Tab-separated table of C-alpha atoms and ligand atoms in Angstrom:
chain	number	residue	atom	x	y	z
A	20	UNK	CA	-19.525	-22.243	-23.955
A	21	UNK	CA	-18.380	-18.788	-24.607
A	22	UNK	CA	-15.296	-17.709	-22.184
A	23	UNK	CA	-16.318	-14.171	-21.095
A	24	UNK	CA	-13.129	-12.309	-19.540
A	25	UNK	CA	-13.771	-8.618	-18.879
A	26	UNK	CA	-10.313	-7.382	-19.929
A	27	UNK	CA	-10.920	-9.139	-23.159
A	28	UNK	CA	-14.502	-7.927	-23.318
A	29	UNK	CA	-13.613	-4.349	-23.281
A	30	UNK	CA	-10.446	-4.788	-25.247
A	31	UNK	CA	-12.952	-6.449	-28.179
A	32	UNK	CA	-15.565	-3.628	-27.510
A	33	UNK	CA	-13.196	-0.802	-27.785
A	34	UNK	CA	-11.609	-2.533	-31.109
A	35	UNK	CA	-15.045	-2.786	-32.655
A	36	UNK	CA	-16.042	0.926	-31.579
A	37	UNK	CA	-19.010	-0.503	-30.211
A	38	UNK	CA	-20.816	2.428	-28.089
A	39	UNK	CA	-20.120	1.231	-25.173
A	40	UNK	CA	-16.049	0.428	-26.165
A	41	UNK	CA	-16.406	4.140	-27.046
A	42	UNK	CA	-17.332	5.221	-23.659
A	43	UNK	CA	-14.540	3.277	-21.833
A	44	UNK	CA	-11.694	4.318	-24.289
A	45	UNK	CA	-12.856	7.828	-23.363
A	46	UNK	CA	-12.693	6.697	-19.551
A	47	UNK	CA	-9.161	5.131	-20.090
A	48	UNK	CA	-7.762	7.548	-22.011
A	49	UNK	CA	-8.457	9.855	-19.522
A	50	UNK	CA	-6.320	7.710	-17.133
A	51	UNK	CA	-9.188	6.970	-15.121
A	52	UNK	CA	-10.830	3.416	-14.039
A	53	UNK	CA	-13.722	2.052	-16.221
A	54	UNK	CA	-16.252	1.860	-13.848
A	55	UNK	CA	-19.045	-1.109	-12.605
A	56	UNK	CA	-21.676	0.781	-14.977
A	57	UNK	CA	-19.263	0.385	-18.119
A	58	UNK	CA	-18.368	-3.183	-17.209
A	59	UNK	CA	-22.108	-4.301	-16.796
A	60	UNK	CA	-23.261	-2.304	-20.004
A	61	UNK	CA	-20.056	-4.020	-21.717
A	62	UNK	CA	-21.467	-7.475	-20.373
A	63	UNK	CA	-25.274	-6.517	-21.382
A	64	UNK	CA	-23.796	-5.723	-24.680
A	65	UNK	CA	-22.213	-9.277	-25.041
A	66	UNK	CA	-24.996	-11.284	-23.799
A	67	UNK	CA	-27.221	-9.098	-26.366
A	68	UNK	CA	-25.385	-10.712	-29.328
A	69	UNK	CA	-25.100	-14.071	-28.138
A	70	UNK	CA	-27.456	-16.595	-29.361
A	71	UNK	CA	-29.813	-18.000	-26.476
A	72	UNK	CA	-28.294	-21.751	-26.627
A	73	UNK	CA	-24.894	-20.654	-26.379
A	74	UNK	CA	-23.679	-20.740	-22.420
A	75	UNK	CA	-20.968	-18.522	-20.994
A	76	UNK	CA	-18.396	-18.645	-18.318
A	77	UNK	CA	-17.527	-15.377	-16.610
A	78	UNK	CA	-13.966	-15.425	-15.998
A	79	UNK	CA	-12.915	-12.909	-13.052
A	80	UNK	CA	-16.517	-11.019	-12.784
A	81	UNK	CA	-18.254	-10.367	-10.346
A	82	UNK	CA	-15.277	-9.082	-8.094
A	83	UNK	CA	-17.271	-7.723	-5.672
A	84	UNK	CA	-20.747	-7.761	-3.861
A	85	UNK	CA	-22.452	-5.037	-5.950
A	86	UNK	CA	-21.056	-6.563	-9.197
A	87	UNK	CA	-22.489	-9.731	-8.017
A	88	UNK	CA	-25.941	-7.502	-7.685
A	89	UNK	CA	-25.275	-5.956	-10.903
A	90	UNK	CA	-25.036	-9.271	-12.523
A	91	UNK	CA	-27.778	-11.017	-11.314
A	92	UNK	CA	-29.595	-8.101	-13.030
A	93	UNK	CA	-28.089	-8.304	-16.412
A	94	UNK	CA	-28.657	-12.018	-16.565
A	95	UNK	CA	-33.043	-11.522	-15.747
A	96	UNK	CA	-32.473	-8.571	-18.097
A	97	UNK	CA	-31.386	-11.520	-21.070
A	98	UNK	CA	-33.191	-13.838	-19.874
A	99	UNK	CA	-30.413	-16.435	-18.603
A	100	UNK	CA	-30.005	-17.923	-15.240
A	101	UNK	CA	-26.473	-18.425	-13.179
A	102	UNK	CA	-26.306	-22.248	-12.615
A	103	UNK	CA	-22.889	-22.516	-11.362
A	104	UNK	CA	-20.070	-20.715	-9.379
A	105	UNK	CA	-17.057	-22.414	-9.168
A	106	UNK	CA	-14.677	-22.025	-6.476
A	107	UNK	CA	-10.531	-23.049	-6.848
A	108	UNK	CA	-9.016	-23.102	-3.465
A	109	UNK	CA	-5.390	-22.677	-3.139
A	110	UNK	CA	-2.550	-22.684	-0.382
A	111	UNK	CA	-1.730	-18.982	-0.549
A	112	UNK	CA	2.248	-19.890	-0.464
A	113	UNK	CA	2.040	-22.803	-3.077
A	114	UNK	CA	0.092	-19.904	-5.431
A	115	UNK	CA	3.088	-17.197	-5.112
A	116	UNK	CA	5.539	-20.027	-5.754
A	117	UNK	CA	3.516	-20.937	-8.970
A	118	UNK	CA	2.583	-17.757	-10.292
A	119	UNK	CA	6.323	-16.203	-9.434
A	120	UNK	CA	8.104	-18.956	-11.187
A	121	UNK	CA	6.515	-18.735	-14.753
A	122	UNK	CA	8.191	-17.064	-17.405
A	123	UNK	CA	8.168	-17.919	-21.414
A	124	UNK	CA	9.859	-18.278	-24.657
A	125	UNK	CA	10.870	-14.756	-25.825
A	126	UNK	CA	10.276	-15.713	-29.304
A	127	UNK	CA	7.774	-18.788	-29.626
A	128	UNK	CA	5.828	-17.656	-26.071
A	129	UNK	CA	6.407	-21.741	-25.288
A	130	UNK	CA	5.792	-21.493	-20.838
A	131	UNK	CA	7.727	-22.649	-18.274
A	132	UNK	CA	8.608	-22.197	-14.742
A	133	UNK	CA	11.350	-22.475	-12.609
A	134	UNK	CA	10.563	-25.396	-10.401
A	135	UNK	CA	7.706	-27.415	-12.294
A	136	UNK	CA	9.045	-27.046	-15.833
A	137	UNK	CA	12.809	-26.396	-16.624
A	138	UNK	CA	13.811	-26.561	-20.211
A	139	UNK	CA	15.806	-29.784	-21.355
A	140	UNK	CA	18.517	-27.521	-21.942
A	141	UNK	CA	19.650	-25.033	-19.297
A	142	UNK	CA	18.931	-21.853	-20.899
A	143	UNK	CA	17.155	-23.024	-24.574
A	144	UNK	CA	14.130	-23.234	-25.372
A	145	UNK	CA	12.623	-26.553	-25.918
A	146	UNK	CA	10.507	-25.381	-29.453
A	147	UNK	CA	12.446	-23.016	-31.012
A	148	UNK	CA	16.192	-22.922	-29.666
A	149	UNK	CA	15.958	-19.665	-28.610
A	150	UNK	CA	17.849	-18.410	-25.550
A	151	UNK	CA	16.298	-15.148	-24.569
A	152	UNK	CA	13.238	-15.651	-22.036
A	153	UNK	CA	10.626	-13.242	-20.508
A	154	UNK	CA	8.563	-13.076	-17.606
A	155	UNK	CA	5.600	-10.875	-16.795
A	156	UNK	CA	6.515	-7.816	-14.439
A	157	UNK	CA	3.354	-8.641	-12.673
A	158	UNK	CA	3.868	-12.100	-11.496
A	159	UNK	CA	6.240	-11.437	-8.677
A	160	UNK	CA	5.403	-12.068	-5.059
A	161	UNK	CA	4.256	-8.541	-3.698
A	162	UNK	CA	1.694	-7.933	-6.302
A	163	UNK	CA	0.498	-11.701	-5.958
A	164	UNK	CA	0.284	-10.796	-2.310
A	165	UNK	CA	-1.970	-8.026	-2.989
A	166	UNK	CA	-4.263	-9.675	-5.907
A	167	UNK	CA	-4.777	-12.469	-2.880
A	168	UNK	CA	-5.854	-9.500	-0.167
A	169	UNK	CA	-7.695	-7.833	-2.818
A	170	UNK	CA	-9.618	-11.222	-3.410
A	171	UNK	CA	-9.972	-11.960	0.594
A	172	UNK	CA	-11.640	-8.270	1.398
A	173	UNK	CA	-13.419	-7.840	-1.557
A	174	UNK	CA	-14.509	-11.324	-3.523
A	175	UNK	CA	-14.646	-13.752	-0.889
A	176	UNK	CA	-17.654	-11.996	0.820
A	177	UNK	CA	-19.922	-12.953	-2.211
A	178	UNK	CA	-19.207	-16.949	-1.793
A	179	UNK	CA	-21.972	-17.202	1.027
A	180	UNK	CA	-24.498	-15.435	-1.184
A	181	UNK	CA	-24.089	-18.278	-4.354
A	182	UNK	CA	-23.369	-20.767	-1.047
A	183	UNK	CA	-26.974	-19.519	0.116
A	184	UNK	CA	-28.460	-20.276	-3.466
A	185	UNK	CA	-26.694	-23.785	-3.210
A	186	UNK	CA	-24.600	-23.201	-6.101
A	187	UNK	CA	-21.744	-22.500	-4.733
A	188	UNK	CA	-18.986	-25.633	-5.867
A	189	UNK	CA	-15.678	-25.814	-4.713
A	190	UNK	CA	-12.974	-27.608	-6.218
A	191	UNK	CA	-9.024	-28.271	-4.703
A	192	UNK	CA	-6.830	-25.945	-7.085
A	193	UNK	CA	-3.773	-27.151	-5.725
A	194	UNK	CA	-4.128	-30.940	-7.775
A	195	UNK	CA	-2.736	-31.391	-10.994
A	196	UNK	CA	-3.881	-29.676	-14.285
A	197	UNK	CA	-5.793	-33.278	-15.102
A	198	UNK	CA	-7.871	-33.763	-11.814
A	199	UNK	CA	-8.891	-29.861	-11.774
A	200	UNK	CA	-10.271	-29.786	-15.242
A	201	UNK	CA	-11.974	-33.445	-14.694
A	202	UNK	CA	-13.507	-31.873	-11.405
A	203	UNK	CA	-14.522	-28.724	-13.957
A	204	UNK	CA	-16.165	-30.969	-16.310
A	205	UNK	CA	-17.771	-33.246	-13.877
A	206	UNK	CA	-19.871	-29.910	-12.283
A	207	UNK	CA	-20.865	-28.713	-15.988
A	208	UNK	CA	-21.619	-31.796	-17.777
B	302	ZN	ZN1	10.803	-20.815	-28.056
């Protein structure tokens, strides 16, 4: 299955100067948001050059209820059908704990995180040796805070629409790496 992230999507498109990557670096450059009508003709452009066979996972889309419109659209436009949405429930404090403790390997990008995984050596990484370390200005509590409101007002209101269709699956995000991804893999296969 093909991984289909938005950022990446229009990141790819604009590379490739595809027309609709042309339209959104306009829109960006500008300063301004690309809009639902640039993401869904950046997703109808994608699912245009995908072979039938080949599946895809939308990672982060649709964000709100008119994406979720707009995508049901594209996908009777290409002739595919949604057959799963997947939902990861978390403990809002356990997330900011998780997400605000990661940082990486300066040099070799090797991750770790505060509390779930030190390096061996107090200040070195584990791969390389190297002692200078970065973390992402993003992943700090108040803007975790804010993705989760975001999500509550604006994402969370689709879930009883796909709940309606009964394909709505919901999985505990909160177990280890190994029991989330068997859970995964037990809804797809
Ligand atoms: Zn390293």
């Amino acid at each position: 299955m093909v991984q289909l992230s938005t950022g990446d999507m229009l990141r790819a498109a604009v590379k490739a100067q595809t027309p609709v990557g042309i339209a959104a670096k306009a829109v960006m450059d500008a300063g301004a948001l690309v809009s639902d009508e640039i993401v869904s003709d950046l997703i109808d452009e994608r699912l245009g050059q995908m072979k039938p066979e080949q599946g895809t996972i939308f990672d982060g889309y649709p964000r709100t209820e008119a994406q979720a419109r707009i995508l049901d659209k594209l996908l009777a436009q290409n002739g595919r059908v949604l057959n799963h949405v997947i939902e990861l429930e978390v403990d809002e404090d356990a997330l900011v704990e998780r997400i605000t403790g990661r940082f990486s390997c300066a040099k070799c990008n090797a991750n770790y995180h505060d509390v779930f995984s030190r390096p061996a050596v107090e200040g070195v990484c584990d791969v390389c040796g190297s002692t200078e370390f970065k973390r992402r200005p993003d992943d700090n509590a108040e803007t975790v805070r804010t993705r989760m409101a975001e999500y509550r007002a604006k994402t969370e209101p689709i879930l009883p629409i796909y709940e309606a269709r009964g394909m709505l699956k919901r999985i505990d995000g909160m177990a280890d790496i190994a029991h989330v991804s068997a859970a995964i893999e037990g809804i797809l296969g």
